[in-house]
Structure formats: structure tokens, C-alpha cells
Amino acid sequence: MKVFWTLEPQSRRNLLILFTAGLLFWSSMASLLPTLPLYVESVGGTTQQIGVVMGSFAIGLILCRSWLGRLADRRSRKLVVLIGAVVAAIAPLGYLVVNSIPLLMVLRAFHGISIAAFTTGYSALVVDLAPVSKRGEIIGYMSLVTPIGIAMGPAIGGYLQAGAGYTPLFLAASGLGILGLICATLVKEPGITKETLASQVSAGSENPAQFWKLLASPRLRTPAIVLLLIGLSFGALSTFVPLYIKAIKVDLNPGLFYTAAAIASFISRIIVGRASDLYGRGIFITGSIFCYAIAMLILSFADTPSSFLLGGFLEGAGSGTLMPMIIALISDRSTAQERGKVFALCITGFDVGIAIAGPVLGSVAEPLGYRGMFIITTALSFLALIVFATSSSKNIPHSLRFAIGREKDVYALNK
């Protein structure tokens, strides 16, 4: 944490306020993780319908990511953060009055806009405020809002749902979103040079189709594919673990699964950010994907509280390393003028994975059961490992060396 005291006072203040806003935002989001699938089930949803409703969250993500990414580049990172916080404050109130499956799908899609906006603006702001030489370390520390929020949120949500019902739960989720919005308004965005502003104004008429052409770039294609495959696994975890635990009658509060994941994620983010500035991003991305794959394998055979907690811990270690390292990697591979849309493009892969996971894996869970579903996510995670190890650099030998920390990133721009 000493790195923050080396920053200018204004940058340090902005990062601390932004951290608080992120913590409140993720606590709001995570408070619904163990409870919303059960709410959908309580209003008559089948396993597949639960998957469709939860997966609808990613529809808002996918539809808005590209526009929000361009908005962050052309107008303001802070504006995009504020859009995310506003939606996070409003959407939970909708669950108070909506109890039909079609309307829940629409509401979840609207709620998804919050993630698309907040994560894109937040990541771009953090990178703008971080010195290049300390980028990985600061991204790692600032990304702690996710595991801390995911540790606090499910505990808050599970306690409120069990003790007081769904109405206090949804009001609390909204309240956390409002507090996050208040904090976000206090952030002062770093100045943008006149040259950068001029370039963005001239790009204002950019053809949206060009946004998707970035996907063909070798510097971005592999991170996007990896996030797509891991997004499928994460979508299965966030949607079906509470139902899986309930179905096989394991005596475990589902919120504790997410708490175990959050603890591991917290630990890994503290360690790997600074280390990646010294040893490169590749070896840590490889390790994170491997942790994901082993976690999925354990969950496919889990039948005790300890096995679920171990799976959650390993998944948390994987996600706590993967997301900040991918953000650092694509930050290294992009300029400030394009960073918003580059973040949006690559993280859209993760969004698509989540969107597909709900309905597709939900339909798989019907005939094959939850164990069969997690065997499939195990295979997808190992496929992500193979993709990264063989195509993260200019050729297979280079990629293998980069993936084990023996080669520098040939696509890094250092800007």
C-alpha cells in the first residue's frame, strides 16, 4: 500500500474516493448473488428460467458496452461511472414490484447496464491516475473493491433475506448504490490534454463498426477469448451454486461460498499486482486460469461443505488474479485515447460468457444435473488455458514463453 504515498495528493484523494464508490457499488451488486436465484424460484421460476433471468443481466452489458466505452474516451470516464452508479441505485427498487419472469428478464437486463458502465469507467480512471511503472500494483489494489464487496454483499443480502424478507434486501441494495453514487460525484477526473481532446472530438463520428474491428487485432483477440470462456464458468457460479448446494442438501450457507472466494480474491490481488510489474502479466494470467479450471473440477464432484468452500477459494484466487491482470495487460497494449473502448471490447467477452451461461448451462443442468454442468465448465476453463498459452504472443513458442514469464509482452505500448 506504500505506493499510494508516492502519488500526488490529488491523485491519491481521487483514488481513495473512487475506491469507496467501488466498494459500495460491488456490495450492492453482490448482495443479490445468493438471494436473487432463490427469489426467482420463489415466484415460480424453473431451473432454466432462473438461468435465463440471471443471464439477462448480461444483455444490458453487451448492448451498452461499446457505446459506453466510446463515451468514456470521447467525453468523460467519470460520467460513465456515474451512469453505472445511478442504475445500481434504481434497479433494485424494481424487484420490489416485479414478480413475473418476463419482467424480471427486462429488469435484469437494465440492471446489467450498471456493470457495463461502472467497470469500464472505473478501470479507465484507475489507469489514468496510475503511473505506468506502478500500473499493475495500483490496479491490483484498486480492484480489491470487488472481493471486499463480494464478501460483504452476500453476507448482508443473505442475512436480510433470511431475517426480514426480500423487501429490506432490495431496499438495502438500492441504498448501497445511492451511497456509491454520492461518492462517485466527489471524484475529480484527471485533466486531458488539448491534443487528446481534439483527437476525441474528431473521433466523435467514429463508425461503431470500427469498434468491433479491434477484435481482429492480435493484441486484443486472445484476452477477449479467454474472458469469454472464463465468463461461462463465472456465469455458472453466480447463477447455479446456491441452487446446486440446495439440490444436493449440503449444510452450507451459499453466502459462505462467495465469502471464501472473496477472501482468496483479496489475498491474490494484494500480491500479484506489484509482482506483475516486475515479472510480467503472462505467468499470473496462466496461474489464474489454472486455478479456475481446478475450482470447476472440484465443484463438479463437491458433496461436502469443505469441498464447496475449497472450490470457492480456488475460484476466488483465479478471478482475483485474472481480472486485474487482464486489465493491466490490455492497458499495456492500448493508448489513453482508445482505452475506454478497448476495455469495453475485451470485457464484452466476459459479458457474453455470462449471458450464454445462464440459459445454455441452465438447459444442460436439467438433463445432466449440476455436476454435469460443472464438468463442462471445467473443460471450458482448460480450453481457455490452452488458448492463452498458444496465442498470447506473435507465435506459439513466443506465447508459451510469455505464458510462463520467460518473455516480455511484444504488444505492450508502455503508454
PDB file of C-alpha atoms in Angstrom, residues 106-299:
ATOM      1  CA  VAL A 106     -36.207  -6.920 -18.614  1.00  0.00           C
ATOM      2  CA  LEU A 107     -35.253  -5.590 -15.181  1.00  0.00           C
ATOM      3  CA  ARG A 108     -32.129  -7.754 -15.018  1.00  0.00           C
ATOM      4  CA  ALA A 109     -31.082  -6.515 -18.472  1.00  0.00           C
ATOM      5  CA  PHE A 110     -31.477  -2.920 -17.238  1.00  0.00           C
ATOM      6  CA  HIS A 111     -29.519  -3.772 -14.089  1.00  0.00           C
ATOM      7  CA  GLY A 112     -26.716  -5.091 -16.280  1.00  0.00           C
ATOM      8  CA  ILE A 113     -26.070  -1.602 -17.644  1.00  0.00           C
ATOM      9  CA  SER A 114     -24.674  -0.718 -14.214  1.00  0.00           C
ATOM     10  CA  ILE A 115     -21.806  -3.190 -14.534  1.00  0.00           C
ATOM     11  CA  ALA A 116     -21.076  -2.173 -18.138  1.00  0.00           C
ATOM     12  CA  ALA A 117     -20.819   1.478 -17.163  1.00  0.00           C
ATOM     13  CA  PHE A 118     -19.173   1.310 -13.752  1.00  0.00           C
ATOM     14  CA  THR A 119     -16.458  -1.212 -14.558  1.00  0.00           C
ATOM     15  CA  THR A 120     -15.493   0.488 -17.832  1.00  0.00           C
ATOM     16  CA  GLY A 121     -15.276   3.972 -16.310  1.00  0.00           C
ATOM     17  CA  TYR A 122     -13.676   2.753 -13.074  1.00  0.00           C
ATOM     18  CA  SER A 123     -10.913   0.787 -14.805  1.00  0.00           C
ATOM     19  CA  ALA A 124     -10.103   3.626 -17.206  1.00  0.00           C
ATOM     20  CA  LEU A 125      -9.978   6.173 -14.365  1.00  0.00           C
ATOM     21  CA  VAL A 126      -7.647   3.980 -12.318  1.00  0.00           C
ATOM     22  CA  VAL A 127      -5.254   3.545 -15.248  1.00  0.00           C
ATOM     23  CA  ASP A 128      -5.360   7.304 -15.997  1.00  0.00           C
ATOM     24  CA  LEU A 129      -4.355   8.024 -12.389  1.00  0.00           C
ATOM     25  CA  ALA A 130      -1.657   5.321 -12.125  1.00  0.00           C
ATOM     26  CA  PRO A 131       1.992   5.824 -13.168  1.00  0.00           C
ATOM     27  CA  VAL A 132       2.978   3.347 -15.890  1.00  0.00           C
ATOM     28  CA  SER A 133       5.746   1.799 -13.763  1.00  0.00           C
ATOM     29  CA  LYS A 134       3.278   1.092 -10.931  1.00  0.00           C
ATOM     30  CA  ARG A 135       0.249   0.299 -13.065  1.00  0.00           C
ATOM     31  CA  GLY A 136      -0.118  -3.364 -12.137  1.00  0.00           C
ATOM     32  CA  GLU A 137       0.292  -2.684  -8.422  1.00  0.00           C
ATOM     33  CA  ILE A 138      -2.281   0.127  -8.319  1.00  0.00           C
ATOM     34  CA  ILE A 139      -4.753  -1.810 -10.483  1.00  0.00           C
ATOM     35  CA  GLY A 140      -4.347  -4.746  -8.110  1.00  0.00           C
ATOM     36  CA  TYR A 141      -5.036  -2.646  -5.024  1.00  0.00           C
ATOM     37  CA  MET A 142      -7.923  -0.716  -6.601  1.00  0.00           C
ATOM     38  CA  SER A 143      -9.508  -3.947  -7.789  1.00  0.00           C
ATOM     39  CA  LEU A 144      -9.838  -5.026  -4.146  1.00  0.00           C
ATOM     40  CA  VAL A 145     -13.253  -3.359  -4.180  1.00  0.00           C
ATOM     41  CA  THR A 146     -14.593  -6.445  -5.948  1.00  0.00           C
ATOM     42  CA  PRO A 147     -13.626  -9.157  -3.422  1.00  0.00           C
ATOM     43  CA  ILE A 148     -14.359  -6.948  -0.420  1.00  0.00           C
ATOM     44  CA  GLY A 149     -17.745  -6.021  -1.872  1.00  0.00           C
ATOM     45  CA  ILE A 150     -18.452  -9.641  -2.774  1.00  0.00           C
ATOM     46  CA  ALA A 151     -17.500 -10.664   0.769  1.00  0.00           C
ATOM     47  CA  MET A 152     -19.738  -8.060   2.388  1.00  0.00           C
ATOM     48  CA  GLY A 153     -22.630  -8.100  -0.075  1.00  0.00           C
ATOM     49  CA  PRO A 154     -23.737 -11.756   0.151  1.00  0.00           C
ATOM     50  CA  ALA A 155     -23.480 -11.657   3.950  1.00  0.00           C
ATOM     51  CA  ILE A 156     -25.688  -8.557   4.040  1.00  0.00           C
ATOM     52  CA  GLY A 157     -28.090  -9.959   1.463  1.00  0.00           C
ATOM     53  CA  GLY A 158     -28.337 -13.410   2.989  1.00  0.00           C
ATOM     54  CA  TYR A 159     -28.884 -12.018   6.485  1.00  0.00           C
ATOM     55  CA  LEU A 160     -31.591  -9.585   5.378  1.00  0.00           C
ATOM     56  CA  GLN A 161     -33.394 -12.152   3.208  1.00  0.00           C
ATOM     57  CA  ALA A 162     -33.381 -14.811   5.925  1.00  0.00           C
ATOM     58  CA  GLY A 163     -34.255 -12.484   8.776  1.00  0.00           C
ATOM     59  CA  ALA A 164     -36.543  -9.867   7.250  1.00  0.00           C
ATOM     60  CA  GLY A 165     -37.500 -10.945   3.722  1.00  0.00           C
ATOM     61  CA  TYR A 166     -36.919  -9.647   0.231  1.00  0.00           C
ATOM     62  CA  THR A 167     -38.207  -6.079   0.663  1.00  0.00           C
ATOM     63  CA  PRO A 168     -35.474  -4.964   3.118  1.00  0.00           C
ATOM     64  CA  LEU A 169     -32.936  -6.774   0.931  1.00  0.00           C
ATOM     65  CA  PHE A 170     -33.841  -4.812  -2.196  1.00  0.00           C
ATOM     66  CA  LEU A 171     -34.031  -1.525  -0.262  1.00  0.00           C
ATOM     67  CA  ALA A 172     -30.560  -2.139   1.164  1.00  0.00           C
ATOM     68  CA  ALA A 173     -29.135  -2.916  -2.290  1.00  0.00           C
ATOM     69  CA  SER A 174     -30.579   0.360  -3.558  1.00  0.00           C
ATOM     70  CA  GLY A 175     -29.254   2.269  -0.554  1.00  0.00           C
ATOM     71  CA  LEU A 176     -25.724   0.993  -1.142  1.00  0.00           C
ATOM     72  CA  GLY A 177     -25.992   2.069  -4.766  1.00  0.00           C
ATOM     73  CA  ILE A 178     -27.084   5.583  -3.722  1.00  0.00           C
ATOM     74  CA  LEU A 179     -24.119   5.931  -1.343  1.00  0.00           C
ATOM     75  CA  GLY A 180     -21.799   4.804  -4.128  1.00  0.00           C
ATOM     76  CA  LEU A 181     -23.303   7.441  -6.425  1.00  0.00           C
ATOM     77  CA  ILE A 182     -22.674  10.162  -3.840  1.00  0.00           C
ATOM     78  CA  CYS A 183     -19.018   9.146  -3.554  1.00  0.00           C
ATOM     79  CA  ALA A 184     -18.597   8.976  -7.329  1.00  0.00           C
ATOM     80  CA  THR A 185     -19.748  12.584  -7.700  1.00  0.00           C
ATOM     81  CA  LEU A 186     -16.806  13.666  -5.494  1.00  0.00           C
ATOM     82  CA  VAL A 187     -14.152  12.193  -7.803  1.00  0.00           C
ATOM     83  CA  LYS A 188     -12.228  14.786  -9.833  1.00  0.00           C
ATOM     84  CA  GLU A 189     -11.303  13.405 -13.210  1.00  0.00           C
ATOM     85  CA  PRO A 190      -7.655  13.913 -14.251  1.00  0.00           C
ATOM     86  CA  GLY A 191      -7.118  16.593 -16.893  1.00  0.00           C
ATOM     87  CA  ILE A 192      -6.942  15.596 -20.532  1.00  0.00           C
ATOM     88  CA  THR A 193      -4.510  17.378 -22.823  1.00  0.00           C
ATOM     89  CA  LYS A 194      -5.831  19.623 -25.571  1.00  0.00           C
ATOM     90  CA  GLU A 195      -4.322  17.318 -28.152  1.00  0.00           C
ATOM     91  CA  THR A 196      -6.214  14.341 -26.722  1.00  0.00           C
ATOM     92  CA  LEU A 197      -9.468  16.290 -26.575  1.00  0.00           C
ATOM     93  CA  ALA A 198      -9.052  17.362 -30.177  1.00  0.00           C
ATOM     94  CA  SER A 199      -8.426  13.811 -31.284  1.00  0.00           C
ATOM     95  CA  GLN A 200     -11.521  12.617 -29.451  1.00  0.00           C
ATOM     96  CA  VAL A 201     -13.707  15.342 -30.935  1.00  0.00           C
ATOM     97  CA  SER A 202     -12.582  14.328 -34.392  1.00  0.00           C
ATOM     98  CA  ALA A 203     -13.376  10.730 -33.469  1.00  0.00           C
ATOM     99  CA  GLY A 204     -16.884  11.659 -32.380  1.00  0.00           C
ATOM    100  CA  SER A 205     -18.294  10.463 -35.683  1.00  0.00           C
ATOM    101  CA  GLU A 206     -16.434   7.167 -35.481  1.00  0.00           C
ATOM    102  CA  ASN A 207     -18.277   4.317 -37.118  1.00  0.00           C
ATOM    103  CA  PRO A 208     -19.391   1.912 -34.351  1.00  0.00           C
ATOM    104  CA  ALA A 209     -18.438  -0.960 -36.667  1.00  0.00           C
ATOM    105  CA  GLN A 210     -14.786   0.032 -36.253  1.00  0.00           C
ATOM    106  CA  PHE A 211     -15.120  -0.721 -32.561  1.00  0.00           C
ATOM    107  CA  TRP A 212     -15.667  -4.393 -33.339  1.00  0.00           C
ATOM    108  CA  LYS A 213     -12.788  -4.469 -35.850  1.00  0.00           C
ATOM    109  CA  LEU A 214     -10.440  -4.079 -32.914  1.00  0.00           C
ATOM    110  CA  LEU A 215     -11.362  -7.649 -32.035  1.00  0.00           C
ATOM    111  CA  ALA A 216      -9.312  -8.877 -35.007  1.00  0.00           C
ATOM    112  CA  SER A 217      -6.186  -7.278 -33.557  1.00  0.00           C
ATOM    113  CA  PRO A 218      -3.812  -9.928 -32.163  1.00  0.00           C
ATOM    114  CA  ARG A 219      -3.103  -7.724 -29.132  1.00  0.00           C
ATOM    115  CA  LEU A 220      -6.760  -7.928 -28.026  1.00  0.00           C
ATOM    116  CA  ARG A 221      -8.207 -11.069 -29.576  1.00  0.00           C
ATOM    117  CA  THR A 222      -6.737 -13.564 -27.117  1.00  0.00           C
ATOM    118  CA  PRO A 223      -7.670 -11.648 -23.925  1.00  0.00           C
ATOM    119  CA  ALA A 224     -11.248 -11.357 -25.233  1.00  0.00           C
ATOM    120  CA  ILE A 225     -11.467 -15.098 -25.995  1.00  0.00           C
ATOM    121  CA  VAL A 226     -10.051 -16.019 -22.577  1.00  0.00           C
ATOM    122  CA  LEU A 227     -12.596 -13.778 -20.858  1.00  0.00           C
ATOM    123  CA  LEU A 228     -15.399 -15.310 -22.931  1.00  0.00           C
ATOM    124  CA  LEU A 229     -14.518 -18.833 -21.816  1.00  0.00           C
ATOM    125  CA  ILE A 230     -13.978 -17.851 -18.180  1.00  0.00           C
ATOM    126  CA  GLY A 231     -17.183 -15.809 -18.305  1.00  0.00           C
ATOM    127  CA  LEU A 232     -19.091 -19.029 -18.971  1.00  0.00           C
ATOM    128  CA  SER A 233     -17.644 -20.552 -15.808  1.00  0.00           C
ATOM    129  CA  PHE A 234     -18.304 -17.427 -13.769  1.00  0.00           C
ATOM    130  CA  GLY A 235     -21.872 -17.282 -15.068  1.00  0.00           C
ATOM    131  CA  ALA A 236     -22.438 -20.843 -13.866  1.00  0.00           C
ATOM    132  CA  LEU A 237     -21.026 -19.987 -10.440  1.00  0.00           C
ATOM    133  CA  SER A 238     -23.015 -16.807  -9.934  1.00  0.00           C
ATOM    134  CA  THR A 239     -26.283 -18.396 -11.081  1.00  0.00           C
ATOM    135  CA  PHE A 240     -26.314 -22.023 -10.007  1.00  0.00           C
ATOM    136  CA  VAL A 241     -24.102 -22.571  -6.945  1.00  0.00           C
ATOM    137  CA  PRO A 242     -26.879 -21.652  -4.432  1.00  0.00           C
ATOM    138  CA  LEU A 243     -29.276 -23.987  -6.243  1.00  0.00           C
ATOM    139  CA  TYR A 244     -26.618 -26.722  -6.511  1.00  0.00           C
ATOM    140  CA  ILE A 245     -25.978 -26.586  -2.749  1.00  0.00           C
ATOM    141  CA  LYS A 246     -29.706 -26.716  -2.050  1.00  0.00           C
ATOM    142  CA  ALA A 247     -30.355 -29.547  -4.543  1.00  0.00           C
ATOM    143  CA  ILE A 248     -27.791 -31.953  -3.057  1.00  0.00           C
ATOM    144  CA  LYS A 249     -28.750 -30.949   0.508  1.00  0.00           C
ATOM    145  CA  VAL A 250     -25.322 -29.762   1.662  1.00  0.00           C
ATOM    146  CA  ASP A 251     -25.471 -27.973   5.006  1.00  0.00           C
ATOM    147  CA  LEU A 252     -23.803 -24.744   3.878  1.00  0.00           C
ATOM    148  CA  ASN A 253     -24.992 -21.148   3.642  1.00  0.00           C
ATOM    149  CA  PRO A 254     -24.414 -20.275  -0.048  1.00  0.00           C
ATOM    150  CA  GLY A 255     -23.174 -16.856   1.010  1.00  0.00           C
ATOM    151  CA  LEU A 256     -20.152 -18.543   2.625  1.00  0.00           C
ATOM    152  CA  PHE A 257     -19.115 -19.907  -0.782  1.00  0.00           C
ATOM    153  CA  TYR A 258     -18.852 -16.364  -2.106  1.00  0.00           C
ATOM    154  CA  THR A 259     -17.136 -15.227   1.081  1.00  0.00           C
ATOM    155  CA  ALA A 260     -14.441 -17.894   0.641  1.00  0.00           C
ATOM    156  CA  ALA A 261     -13.990 -16.766  -2.956  1.00  0.00           C
ATOM    157  CA  ALA A 262     -13.752 -13.145  -1.852  1.00  0.00           C
ATOM    158  CA  ILE A 263     -11.080 -13.896   0.779  1.00  0.00           C
ATOM    159  CA  ALA A 264      -8.901 -15.665  -1.790  1.00  0.00           C
ATOM    160  CA  SER A 265      -9.522 -12.913  -4.314  1.00  0.00           C
ATOM    161  CA  PHE A 266      -8.478 -10.292  -1.766  1.00  0.00           C
ATOM    162  CA  ILE A 267      -5.228 -12.088  -0.976  1.00  0.00           C
ATOM    163  CA  SER A 268      -4.286 -12.655  -4.610  1.00  0.00           C
ATOM    164  CA  ARG A 269      -4.955  -9.048  -5.656  1.00  0.00           C
ATOM    165  CA  ILE A 270      -2.642  -7.711  -2.956  1.00  0.00           C
ATOM    166  CA  ILE A 271       0.190  -9.970  -4.091  1.00  0.00           C
ATOM    167  CA  VAL A 272       0.055 -10.206  -7.874  1.00  0.00           C
ATOM    168  CA  GLY A 273      -0.283  -6.552  -8.877  1.00  0.00           C
ATOM    169  CA  ARG A 274       3.172  -5.498  -7.730  1.00  0.00           C
ATOM    170  CA  ALA A 275       4.698  -8.809  -8.783  1.00  0.00           C
ATOM    171  CA  SER A 276       3.348  -8.421 -12.322  1.00  0.00           C
ATOM    172  CA  ASP A 277       5.114  -5.054 -12.671  1.00  0.00           C
ATOM    173  CA  LEU A 278       8.357  -6.944 -12.018  1.00  0.00           C
ATOM    174  CA  TYR A 279       7.792 -10.309 -13.729  1.00  0.00           C
ATOM    175  CA  GLY A 280       5.190  -9.587 -16.402  1.00  0.00           C
ATOM    176  CA  ARG A 281       1.488 -10.314 -16.693  1.00  0.00           C
ATOM    177  CA  GLY A 282       1.675 -13.652 -18.533  1.00  0.00           C
ATOM    178  CA  ILE A 283       2.662 -16.038 -15.751  1.00  0.00           C
ATOM    179  CA  PHE A 284      -0.039 -14.683 -13.439  1.00  0.00           C
ATOM    180  CA  ILE A 285      -2.756 -14.953 -16.074  1.00  0.00           C
ATOM    181  CA  THR A 286      -1.703 -18.564 -16.694  1.00  0.00           C
ATOM    182  CA  GLY A 287      -1.847 -19.354 -12.981  1.00  0.00           C
ATOM    183  CA  SER A 288      -5.247 -17.708 -12.597  1.00  0.00           C
ATOM    184  CA  ILE A 289      -6.817 -19.714 -15.413  1.00  0.00           C
ATOM    185  CA  PHE A 290      -5.367 -22.918 -13.934  1.00  0.00           C
ATOM    186  CA  CYS A 291      -6.942 -22.073 -10.568  1.00  0.00           C
ATOM    187  CA  TYR A 292     -10.282 -21.558 -12.308  1.00  0.00           C
ATOM    188  CA  ALA A 293     -10.045 -24.940 -14.021  1.00  0.00           C
ATOM    189  CA  ILE A 294      -9.202 -26.798 -10.797  1.00  0.00           C
ATOM    190  CA  ALA A 295     -12.020 -24.979  -8.978  1.00  0.00           C
ATOM    191  CA  MET A 296     -14.530 -26.113 -11.611  1.00  0.00           C
ATOM    192  CA  LEU A 297     -13.212 -29.670 -11.354  1.00  0.00           C
ATOM    193  CA  ILE A 298     -13.639 -29.686  -7.570  1.00  0.00           C
ATOM    194  CA  LEU A 299     -17.173 -28.292  -7.844  1.00  0.00           C
TER     195      LEU A 299
END
